Amino acid sequence: MNQPHATGSSGHTRPADLAALMQQVERGDKQAFSALYDALAPMVFGIVVKVVRDRAQSEEVAQEVMIDLWRQAARYRPEAGSVTTWASTIAHRRAVDRVRSAQAAADREQAQAAREHHTAFDEVSEEVETRLASEQVRRCLRGLTELQRQAVTLAYYGGLTYREVAQTLRTPLPTIKTRMRDGLIRLRDCMGVTT
């Protein structure tokens, strides 16, 4: 049986030993993976934390990298570089992906907040305009004679036809039409409406 973890005199796993461990990991050797994990996890975490800059997220990303090493062991090619180089590359890519993902999420939240703020401002603006217009209409209505105001109010706020206004006020239809015409002209002039 191969020994899963061989170290040099300095206590660090030698590149040749890491390559041998990687071959064992490729065959599903959990003990070899444990030794590989011990040898590479501190380096992987160091790379990730430099990019991500948040310890909790860096720990998550480092765990994801180590899982990738287990799952992708068959993709490792010694002729392409050392195990540490391969692990470093995966760690850096994962860390950059996490930063980009976090930035994209922050951008989406900021855009949503801006839309909500803009919508709220528009609603307030519309409400203010409506109140101002309503106040102007009330002020202009007060400038009409009592008879004109009655006829206009019944027609426009009560939804009555000219004939129904005439019946309600017990006034001849031509008189109601004249009051309405004169009242609407005064309202138009007061409101500053041009035709």
XYZ file of N, CA, C and O in Angstrom:
780
model
N 0.858 -1.183 0.000
C 0.000 0.000 0.000
C 0.891 1.229 0.000
O 1.849 1.331 0.745
N 0.536 2.195 -0.835
C 1.303 3.436 -0.886
C 1.051 4.258 0.358
O -0.068 4.331 0.856
N 2.084 4.925 0.793
C 1.931 5.795 1.947
C 1.293 7.098 1.454
O 1.797 7.731 0.534
N 0.152 7.540 2.017
C -0.579 8.672 1.474
C 0.090 10.008 1.714
O -0.217 10.958 1.034
N 0.961 10.111 2.675
C 1.465 11.445 2.991
C 2.941 11.343 3.340
O 3.313 10.833 4.381
N 3.776 11.823 2.429
C 5.211 11.835 2.683
C 5.674 13.271 2.708
O 5.276 14.060 1.870
N 6.448 13.605 3.683
C 6.907 14.983 3.789
C 8.412 15.028 3.754
O 9.082 14.081 4.100
N 8.889 16.176 3.340
C 10.330 16.408 3.339
C 10.777 16.791 4.725
O 9.982 16.853 5.663
N 12.029 17.100 4.857
C 12.573 17.437 6.177
C 11.988 18.727 6.723
O 11.966 18.944 7.929
N 11.464 19.604 5.855
C 10.927 20.882 6.334
C 9.483 20.759 6.810
O 8.903 21.719 7.299
N 8.866 19.571 6.629
C 7.484 19.404 7.053
C 6.503 19.701 5.934
O 5.317 19.546 6.101
N 6.949 20.167 4.753
C 6.080 20.456 3.614
C 6.052 19.263 2.683
O 7.046 18.556 2.532
N 4.918 19.050 2.045
C 4.799 17.953 1.093
C 5.549 18.326 -0.177
O 5.379 19.418 -0.704
N 6.363 17.388 -0.669
C 7.159 17.638 -1.878
C 6.248 17.584 -3.100
O 5.243 16.855 -3.100
N 6.596 18.310 -4.188
C 5.783 18.280 -5.409
C 5.561 16.874 -5.945
O 4.452 16.538 -6.386
N 6.569 16.028 -5.892
C 6.412 14.652 -6.382
C 5.403 13.902 -5.514
O 4.605 13.101 -6.017
N 5.444 14.148 -4.214
C 4.494 13.509 -3.310
C 3.067 13.986 -3.593
O 2.122 13.190 -3.550
N 2.909 15.294 -3.896
C 1.579 15.820 -4.214
C 1.044 15.185 -5.494
O -0.139 14.853 -5.580
N 1.915 15.006 -6.477
C 1.491 14.373 -7.727
C 1.044 12.930 -7.465
O 0.031 12.474 -8.011
N 1.788 12.222 -6.618
C 1.417 10.842 -6.274
C 0.086 10.829 -5.520
O -0.781 9.980 -5.781
N -0.080 11.782 -4.581
C -1.347 11.875 -3.853
C -2.494 12.148 -4.822
O -3.583 11.573 -4.689
N -2.236 12.999 -5.800
C -3.272 13.345 -6.773
C -3.713 12.112 -7.557
O -4.912 11.937 -7.816
N -2.777 11.258 -7.899
C -3.122 10.025 -8.612
C -3.998 9.139 -7.732
O -4.950 8.514 -8.207
N -3.670 9.071 -6.445
C -4.473 8.260 -5.522
C -5.867 8.872 -5.337
O -6.864 8.153 -5.263
N -5.923 10.205 -5.274
C -7.220 10.884 -5.145
C -8.075 10.594 -6.378
O -9.283 10.365 -6.273
N -7.435 10.575 -7.536
C -8.149 10.280 -8.782
C -8.820 8.916 -8.713
O -9.913 8.722 -9.254
N -8.218 7.975 -8.006
C -8.785 6.627 -7.858
C -9.798 6.563 -6.708
O -10.310 5.497 -6.391
N -10.059 7.707 -6.057
C -11.064 7.757 -4.993
C -10.525 7.480 -3.609
O -11.306 7.201 -2.690
N -9.218 7.565 -3.409
C -8.597 7.291 -2.113
C -8.850 8.465 -1.157
O -8.267 9.533 -1.298
N -9.713 8.238 -0.189
C -10.081 9.300 0.754
C -8.929 9.677 1.680
O -8.778 10.828 2.061
N -8.118 8.712 2.053
C -6.968 8.990 2.921
C -5.956 9.875 2.182
O -5.400 10.802 2.747
N -5.777 9.619 0.893
C -4.876 10.447 0.080
C -5.436 11.858 -0.032
O -4.698 12.845 0.037
N -6.761 11.954 -0.175
C -7.371 13.281 -0.263
C -7.188 14.045 1.050
O -6.937 15.246 1.048
N -7.309 13.334 2.166
C -7.102 13.970 3.464
C -5.689 14.554 3.555
O -5.493 15.682 4.020
N -4.704 13.804 3.082
C -3.325 14.289 3.089
C -3.159 15.456 2.120
O -2.490 16.451 2.425
N -3.798 15.375 0.946
C -3.750 16.460 -0.031
C -4.405 17.716 0.536
O -3.885 18.826 0.392
N -5.505 17.509 1.213
C -6.227 18.623 1.843
C -5.316 19.321 2.849
O -5.194 20.546 2.835
N -4.698 18.547 3.711
C -3.803 19.122 4.727
C -2.667 19.909 4.092
O -2.252 20.957 4.598
N -2.158 19.405 2.957
C -1.025 20.048 2.297
C -1.428 21.319 1.554
O -0.661 22.286 1.519
N -2.631 21.351 0.960
C -3.000 22.460 0.080
C -3.974 23.477 0.671
O -4.010 24.628 0.230
N -4.782 23.087 1.639
C -5.828 23.980 2.157
C -5.289 25.326 2.638
O -5.890 26.363 2.331
N -4.173 25.381 3.400
C -3.685 26.695 3.838
C -3.307 27.602 2.661
O -3.622 28.796 2.663
N -2.654 27.040 1.639
C -2.275 27.834 0.473
C -3.519 28.318 -0.270
O -3.628 29.482 -0.654
N -4.488 27.419 -0.470
C -5.729 27.754 -1.173
C -6.452 28.879 -0.436
O -6.870 29.872 -1.036
N -6.565 28.742 0.878
C -7.238 29.782 1.662
C -6.504 31.119 1.525
O -7.131 32.171 1.378
N -5.193 31.099 1.571
C -4.404 32.325 1.441
C -4.660 33.041 0.122
O -4.804 34.268 0.083
N -4.729 32.284 -0.959
C -5.006 32.869 -2.273
C -6.406 33.472 -2.300
O -6.619 34.606 -2.736
N -7.359 32.709 -1.808
C -8.762 33.137 -1.852
C -8.981 34.392 -0.998
O -9.627 35.354 -1.443
N -8.449 34.422 0.196
C -8.694 35.547 1.089
C -8.079 36.839 0.542
O -8.606 37.935 0.768
N -6.992 36.730 -0.224
C -6.395 37.923 -0.841
C -7.321 38.529 -1.883
O -7.337 39.739 -2.072
N -8.094 37.690 -2.548
C -8.997 38.177 -3.592
C -10.350 38.575 -3.008
O -10.877 39.653 -3.288
N -10.920 37.711 -2.196
C -12.276 37.918 -1.678
C -12.314 38.953 -0.547
O -13.256 39.727 -0.434
N -11.309 38.938 0.322
C -11.145 39.894 1.423
C -12.217 39.796 2.509
O -12.388 40.696 3.300
N -12.946 38.730 2.515
C -13.929 38.489 3.573
C -13.668 37.078 4.075
O -13.754 36.114 3.309
N -13.357 36.960 5.360
C -12.910 35.668 5.893
C -13.969 34.575 5.752
O -13.666 33.466 5.320
N -15.196 34.882 6.107
C -16.250 33.857 6.049
C -16.462 33.381 4.610
O -16.542 32.175 4.353
N -16.554 34.314 3.674
C -16.725 33.929 2.273
C -15.489 33.191 1.763
O -15.606 32.252 0.969
N -14.322 33.618 2.208
C -13.086 32.965 1.779
C -13.053 31.516 2.244
O -12.590 30.631 1.506
N -13.536 31.256 3.449
C -13.581 29.878 3.939
C -14.503 29.028 3.066
O -14.177 27.895 2.734
N -15.658 29.600 2.682
C -16.584 28.872 1.808
C -15.936 28.572 0.468
O -16.027 27.448 -0.037
N -15.311 29.589 -0.122
C -14.693 29.411 -1.442
C -13.558 28.391 -1.356
O -13.419 27.531 -2.235
N -12.748 28.467 -0.304
C -11.644 27.517 -0.142
C -12.186 26.089 -0.056
O -11.615 25.161 -0.659
N -13.294 25.885 0.659
C -13.908 24.553 0.732
C -14.374 24.096 -0.651
O -14.200 22.940 -1.025
N -14.970 25.037 -1.416
C -15.421 24.698 -2.772
C -14.235 24.277 -3.640
O -14.337 23.344 -4.438
N -13.105 24.972 -3.488
C -11.906 24.637 -4.263
C -11.426 23.235 -3.902
O -11.106 22.426 -4.788
N -11.390 22.921 -2.635
C -10.924 21.604 -2.219
C -11.862 20.507 -2.740
O -11.417 19.443 -3.156
N -13.145 20.776 -2.744
C -14.101 19.810 -3.307
C -13.852 19.650 -4.810
O -13.901 18.548 -5.348
N -13.570 20.793 -5.481
C -13.232 20.724 -6.910
C -12.008 19.836 -7.139
O -11.968 19.072 -8.110
N -11.017 19.963 -6.267
C -9.808 19.143 -6.425
C -10.158 17.656 -6.322
O -9.616 16.834 -7.054
N -11.036 17.315 -5.425
C -11.474 15.928 -5.269
C -12.226 15.467 -6.526
O -11.936 14.427 -7.091
N -13.189 16.275 -6.967
C -14.034 15.895 -8.097
C -13.284 15.915 -9.428
O -13.593 15.149 -10.328
N -12.337 16.832 -9.560
C -11.647 17.005 -10.840
C -10.245 16.380 -10.847
O -9.435 16.702 -11.717
N -9.961 15.533 -9.916
C -8.622 14.927 -9.823
C -8.194 14.292 -11.143
O -7.024 14.370 -11.526
N -9.131 13.718 -11.863
C -8.798 13.061 -13.138
C -8.368 14.068 -14.206
O -7.718 13.699 -15.179
N -8.687 15.314 -14.022
C -8.323 16.336 -15.015
C -6.913 16.875 -14.806
O -6.404 17.582 -15.667
N -6.315 16.561 -13.661
C -4.961 17.059 -13.401
C -3.972 16.385 -14.343
O -3.973 15.165 -14.501
N -3.115 17.184 -14.973
C -2.073 16.684 -15.876
C -0.724 17.191 -15.387
O -0.455 18.393 -15.456
N 0.140 16.295 -14.869
C 1.447 16.698 -14.344
C 2.293 17.470 -15.362
O 3.020 18.393 -14.999
N 2.154 17.139 -16.643
C 2.953 17.825 -17.664
C 2.537 19.288 -17.829
O 3.289 20.110 -18.353
N 1.332 19.654 -17.366
C 0.857 21.035 -17.477
C 1.331 21.899 -16.309
O 1.232 23.123 -16.368
N 1.825 21.298 -15.248
C 2.280 22.058 -14.090
C 2.125 21.253 -12.821
O 1.561 20.164 -12.808
N 2.606 21.842 -11.750
C 2.553 21.142 -10.461
C 1.140 21.142 -9.893
O 0.273 21.916 -10.323
N 0.934 20.294 -8.912
C -0.359 20.235 -8.231
C -0.651 21.581 -7.567
O -1.785 22.071 -7.618
N 0.354 22.194 -6.973
C 0.134 23.494 -6.319
C -0.252 24.560 -7.337
O -1.113 25.401 -7.063
N 0.353 24.528 -8.516
C -0.010 25.495 -9.563
C -1.447 25.276 -10.002
O -2.222 26.225 -10.156
N -1.816 24.022 -10.211
C -3.175 23.684 -10.623
C -4.179 24.122 -9.551
O -5.182 24.775 -9.853
N -3.891 23.801 -8.298
C -4.782 24.175 -7.197
C -4.857 25.692 -7.065
O -5.933 26.255 -6.816
N -3.723 26.368 -7.247
C -3.695 27.839 -7.164
C -4.568 28.465 -8.247
O -5.293 29.435 -7.989
N -4.492 27.911 -9.432
C -5.296 28.428 -10.545
C -6.789 28.267 -10.259
O -7.573 29.206 -10.449
N -7.164 27.088 -9.791
C -8.578 26.851 -9.457
C -9.020 27.796 -8.341
O -10.096 28.390 -8.404
N -8.174 27.956 -7.326
C -8.510 28.831 -6.194
C -8.703 30.268 -6.664
O -9.671 30.936 -6.274
N -7.792 30.741 -7.493
C -7.886 32.129 -7.961
C -9.144 32.335 -8.804
O -9.865 33.324 -8.632
N -9.436 31.398 -9.686
C -10.638 31.525 -10.532
C -11.910 31.537 -9.697
O -12.817 32.327 -9.925
N -11.969 30.623 -8.727
C -13.152 30.563 -7.850
C -13.313 31.857 -7.059
O -14.423 32.359 -6.889
N -12.201 32.385 -6.564
C -12.253 33.619 -5.777
C -12.733 34.780 -6.639
O -13.588 35.583 -6.213
N -12.207 34.883 -7.844
C -12.626 35.954 -8.755
C -14.107 35.803 -9.098
O -14.857 36.788 -9.122
N -14.552 34.562 -9.329
C -15.975 34.325 -9.607
C -16.840 34.790 -8.446
O -17.905 35.383 -8.646
N -16.401 34.525 -7.213
C -17.180 34.935 -6.036
C -17.262 36.453 -5.951
O -18.324 37.016 -5.679
N -16.141 37.130 -6.200
C -16.134 38.601 -6.152
C -17.063 39.163 -7.224
O -17.855 40.072 -6.965
N -16.972 38.607 -8.424
C -17.841 39.086 -9.512
C -19.306 38.838 -9.187
O -20.167 39.681 -9.439
N -19.600 37.676 -8.644
C -20.967 37.342 -8.281
C -21.489 38.299 -7.203
O -22.619 38.782 -7.280
N -20.655 38.559 -6.200
C -21.048 39.482 -5.126
C -21.262 40.885 -5.681
O -22.213 41.585 -5.300
N -20.404 41.304 -6.606
C -20.543 42.642 -7.202
C -21.813 42.727 -8.039
O -22.536 43.717 -7.983
N -22.093 41.674 -8.792
C -23.305 41.662 -9.607
C -24.548 41.730 -8.723
O -25.504 42.447 -9.020
N -24.522 40.994 -7.611
C -25.657 41.020 -6.675
C -25.817 42.415 -6.074
O -26.933 42.928 -5.961
N -24.702 43.027 -5.701
C -24.750 44.381 -5.129
C -25.277 45.377 -6.165
O -26.089 46.253 -5.839
N -24.848 45.222 -7.423
C -25.325 46.102 -8.492
C -26.831 45.945 -8.697
O -27.544 46.931 -8.882
N -27.305 44.680 -8.669
C -28.746 44.443 -8.827
C -29.526 45.077 -7.687
O -30.566 45.709 -7.901
N -29.037 44.914 -6.461
C -29.719 45.499 -5.301
C -29.745 47.017 -5.398
O -30.757 47.654 -5.096
N -28.626 47.597 -5.818
C -28.553 49.054 -5.940
C -29.509 49.555 -7.024
O -30.198 50.550 -6.837
N -29.562 48.835 -8.146
C -30.467 49.225 -9.227
C -31.920 49.117 -8.765
O -32.739 49.994 -9.059
N -32.235 48.045 -8.034
C -33.600 47.874 -7.517
C -33.949 48.987 -6.539
O -35.035 49.549 -6.585
N -33.026 49.311 -5.662
C -33.258 50.393 -4.697
C -33.472 51.709 -5.419
O -34.335 52.508 -5.043
N -32.699 51.937 -6.480
C -32.850 53.176 -7.250
C -34.222 53.217 -7.925
O -34.880 54.258 -7.938
N -34.659 52.054 -8.465
C -35.984 52.015 -9.092
C -37.077 52.275 -8.066
O -38.016 53.017 -8.322
N -36.940 51.666 -6.887
C -37.944 51.865 -5.843
C -37.955 53.308 -5.376
O -39.010 53.894 -5.161
N -36.785 53.904 -5.228
C -36.696 55.307 -4.806
C -37.317 56.199 -5.866
O -38.078 57.102 -5.559
N -37.019 55.918 -7.145
C -37.549 56.721 -8.236
C -39.068 56.597 -8.285
O -39.767 57.586 -8.438
N -39.573 55.373 -8.129
C -41.009 55.153 -8.141
C -41.675 55.906 -6.996
O -42.678 56.575 -7.194
N -41.090 55.803 -5.810
C -41.669 56.502 -4.661
C -41.689 57.999 -4.914
O -42.677 58.673 -4.617
N -40.619 58.540 -5.474
C -40.569 59.965 -5.759
C -41.655 60.328 -6.763
O -42.346 61.330 -6.606
N -41.825 59.502 -7.829
C -42.846 59.772 -8.833
C -44.243 59.764 -8.218
O -45.074 60.607 -8.555
N -44.500 58.812 -7.328
C -45.812 58.740 -6.693
C -46.073 59.979 -5.845
O -47.156 60.552 -5.881
N -45.083 60.401 -5.101
C -45.227 61.598 -4.268
C -45.438 62.810 -5.156
O -46.300 63.659 -4.899
N -44.663 62.906 -6.221
C -44.761 64.026 -7.142
C -46.162 64.096 -7.755
O -46.766 65.169 -7.817
N -46.680 62.939 -8.187
C -48.018 62.909 -8.770
C -49.074 63.313 -7.743
O -50.016 64.039 -8.068
N -48.916 62.829 -6.524
C -49.885 63.168 -5.480
C -49.887 64.667 -5.195
O -50.940 65.284 -5.049
N -48.696 65.257 -5.147
C -48.590 66.701 -4.908
C -49.254 67.463 -6.048
O -50.017 68.406 -5.824
N -48.962 67.052 -7.291
C -49.560 67.730 -8.443
C -51.086 67.615 -8.410
O -51.793 68.594 -8.693
N -51.582 66.423 -8.054
C -53.026 66.223 -7.986
C -53.647 67.116 -6.917
O -54.691 67.745 -7.144
N -53.008 67.190 -5.763
C -53.535 68.046 -4.684
C -53.527 69.520 -5.094
O -54.475 70.251 -4.817
N -52.429 69.941 -5.742
C -52.349 71.336 -6.192
C -53.425 71.632 -7.227
O -54.077 72.679 -7.176
N -53.638 70.714 -8.162
C -54.661 70.904 -9.187
C -56.047 70.931 -8.542
O -56.888 71.770 -8.902
N -56.275 70.037 -7.580
C -57.572 70.013 -6.888
C -57.810 71.320 -6.148
O -58.922 71.864 -6.168
N -56.775 71.816 -5.507
C -56.901 73.089 -4.782
C -57.195 74.224 -5.757
O -58.019 75.099 -5.477
N -56.556 74.212 -6.920
C -56.786 75.253 -7.915
C -58.217 75.175 -8.430
O -58.882 76.203 -8.603
N -58.728 73.964 -8.665
C -60.109 73.797 -9.128
C -61.070 74.331 -8.071
O -62.013 75.067 -8.393
N -60.819 73.987 -6.800
C -61.708 74.482 -5.722
C -61.692 76.012 -5.662
O -62.731 76.652 -5.511
N -60.502 76.578 -5.787
C -60.368 78.041 -5.750
C -61.127 78.669 -6.927
O -61.875 79.642 -6.758
N -60.997 78.073 -8.117
C -61.673 78.601 -9.300
C -63.190 78.420 -9.198
O -63.952 79.295 -9.638
N -63.615 77.298 -8.623
C -65.057 77.094 -8.429
C -65.653 78.164 -7.509
O -66.784 78.609 -7.707
N -64.855 78.572 -6.496
C -65.350 79.624 -5.588
C -65.517 80.953 -6.321
O -66.275 81.826 -5.882
N -64.854 81.107 -7.467
C -64.970 82.348 -8.255
C -66.216 82.386 -9.129
O -66.521 83.417 -9.727
N -66.954 81.278 -9.201
C -68.179 81.244 -9.990
C -69.347 81.766 -9.161
O -69.299 81.781 -7.929
N -70.419 82.140 -9.847
C -71.631 82.501 -9.113
C -72.190 81.218 -8.499
O -71.866 80.107 -8.947
N -73.052 81.361 -7.528
C -73.648 80.191 -6.870
C -74.393 79.328 -7.874
O -74.295 78.099 -7.850
N -75.133 79.948 -8.814
C -75.908 79.203 -9.805
C -74.982 78.450 -10.772
O -75.254 77.304 -11.122
N -73.910 79.108 -11.199
C -72.946 78.441 -12.083
C -72.277 77.263 -11.363
O -72.124 76.178 -11.923
N -71.871 77.494 -10.115
C -71.180 76.453 -9.335
C -72.082 75.237 -9.157
O -71.638 74.099 -9.288
N -73.384 75.465 -8.870
C -74.319 74.350 -8.711
C -74.409 73.526 -9.994
O -74.324 72.290 -9.959
N -74.572 74.192 -11.112
C -74.737 73.502 -12.391
C -73.471 72.712 -12.748
O -73.535 71.537 -13.118
N -72.299 73.363 -12.617
C -71.033 72.702 -12.962
C -70.767 71.524 -12.022
O -70.364 70.441 -12.458
N -70.994 71.696 -10.739
C -70.744 70.636 -9.762
C -71.634 69.426 -10.027
O -71.159 68.280 -9.991
N -72.915 69.657 -10.300
C -73.815 68.543 -10.586
C -73.404 67.806 -11.864
O -73.462 66.574 -11.922
N -72.984 68.557 -12.875
C -72.629 67.931 -14.151
C -71.296 67.172 -14.055
O -71.201 66.022 -14.487
N -70.275 67.803 -13.485
C -68.937 67.202 -13.524
C -68.607 66.337 -12.319
O -67.892 65.351 -12.446
N -69.110 66.679 -11.163
C -68.837 65.848 -9.987
C -69.975 64.882 -9.711
O -69.769 63.812 -9.158
N -71.194 65.273 -10.109
C -72.348 64.400 -9.915
C -72.588 63.491 -11.093
O -73.359 62.536 -11.002
N -71.974 63.787 -12.234
C -72.114 62.950 -13.416
C -73.463 63.076 -14.100
O -73.868 62.199 -14.856
N -74.177 64.186 -13.853
C -75.501 64.368 -14.461
C -75.369 65.000 -15.846
O -74.443 65.760 -16.115
N -76.352 64.682 -16.700
C -76.415 65.336 -18.018
C -76.990 66.734 -17.824
O -77.544 67.063 -16.758
N -76.896 67.569 -18.869
C -77.461 68.923 -18.779
C -78.955 68.854 -18.468
O -79.469 69.617 -17.659
N -79.653 67.909 -19.117
C -81.099 67.756 -18.894
C -81.373 67.374 -17.436
O -82.290 67.928 -16.806
N -80.563 66.443 -16.872
C -80.755 66.026 -15.473
C -80.436 67.171 -14.518
O -81.089 67.331 -13.483
N -79.442 67.998 -14.848
C -79.122 69.174 -14.024
C -80.324 70.116 -14.023
O -80.732 70.636 -12.968
N -80.904 70.323 -15.211
C -82.075 71.213 -15.326
C -83.228 70.680 -14.476
O -83.901 71.453 -13.765
N -83.470 69.373 -14.518
C -84.553 68.787 -13.727
C -84.259 68.904 -12.236
O -85.140 69.222 -11.441
N -82.989 68.634 -11.822
C -82.630 68.686 -10.412
C -82.789 70.095 -9.858
O -83.283 70.277 -8.739
N -82.386 71.108 -10.641
C -82.448 72.495 -10.181
C -83.782 73.159 -10.535
O -83.987 74.341 -10.214
N -84.659 72.398 -11.191
C -85.964 72.924 -11.617
C -85.781 74.245 -12.373
O -86.391 75.268 -12.057
N -84.921 74.168 -13.370
C -84.585 75.342 -14.178
C -84.664 74.929 -15.641
O -84.314 73.792 -15.983
N -85.106 75.819 -16.531
C -85.194 75.464 -17.947
C -83.822 75.055 -18.508
O -82.792 75.607 -18.119
N -83.837 74.094 -19.426
C -82.604 73.559 -20.020
C -81.758 74.650 -20.671
O -80.536 74.684 -20.456
N -82.330 75.571 -21.452
C -81.491 76.610 -22.071
C -80.767 77.465 -21.018
O -79.605 77.847 -21.221
N -81.401 77.713 -19.896
C -80.771 78.495 -18.825
C -79.584 77.720 -18.240
O -78.517 78.283 -17.981
N -79.768 76.424 -18.038
C -78.690 75.566 -17.504
C -77.526 75.558 -18.485
O -76.354 75.675 -18.091
N -77.828 75.437 -19.790
C -76.764 75.422 -20.792
C -75.977 76.731 -20.754
O -74.745 76.730 -20.861
N -76.651 77.837 -20.581
C -75.979 79.144 -20.521
C -75.115 79.225 -19.268
O -73.949 79.658 -19.323
N -75.655 78.807 -18.124
C -74.868 78.826 -16.880
C -73.623 77.939 -17.003
O -72.546 78.318 -16.557
N -73.826 76.764 -17.600
C -72.707 75.837 -17.759
C -71.642 76.452 -18.669
O -70.446 76.407 -18.352
N -72.079 77.023 -19.804
C -71.128 77.617 -20.738
C -70.356 78.753 -20.063
O -69.123 78.784 -20.095
N -71.075 79.653 -19.404
C -70.413 80.796 -18.753
C -69.503 80.314 -17.611
O -68.392 80.808 -17.438
N -69.984 79.330 -16.841
C -69.177 78.807 -15.734
C -67.897 78.129 -16.229
O -66.816 78.321 -15.661
N -68.026 77.345 -17.303
C -66.853 76.654 -17.843
C -65.849 77.639 -18.444
O -64.635 77.433 -18.330
N -66.345 78.716 -19.057
C -65.435 79.733 -19.589
C -64.657 80.377 -18.449
O -63.440 80.552 -18.526
N -65.359 80.705 -17.363
C -64.667 81.309 -16.206
C -63.669 80.337 -15.580
O -62.574 80.731 -15.185
N -64.045 79.056 -15.491
C -63.120 78.044 -14.956
C -61.887 77.921 -15.843
O -60.754 77.867 -15.356
N -62.101 77.871 -17.161
C -60.987 77.750 -18.102
C -60.034 78.923 -17.937
O -58.816 78.743 -17.861
N -60.583 80.116 -17.846
C -59.730 81.316 -17.706
C -58.988 81.287 -16.360
O -57.788 81.608 -16.298
N -59.686 80.885 -15.302
C -59.065 80.830 -13.968
C -57.949 79.781 -13.926
O -56.895 80.006 -13.325
N -58.160 78.641 -14.594
C -57.174 77.551 -14.578
C -56.027 77.812 -15.542
O -55.027 77.120 -15.507
N -56.197 78.816 -16.416
C -55.126 79.118 -17.367
C -55.080 78.149 -18.522
O -54.042 77.969 -19.165
N -56.212 77.516 -18.826
C -56.277 76.566 -19.939
C -56.458 77.341 -21.226
O -57.317 78.223 -21.324
N -55.637 77.015 -22.223
C -55.791 77.674 -23.541
C -56.400 76.685 -24.506
O -56.160 75.471 -24.411
N -57.202 77.203 -25.416
C -57.864 76.320 -26.384
C -57.254 76.494 -27.758
O -56.545 77.408 -28.025
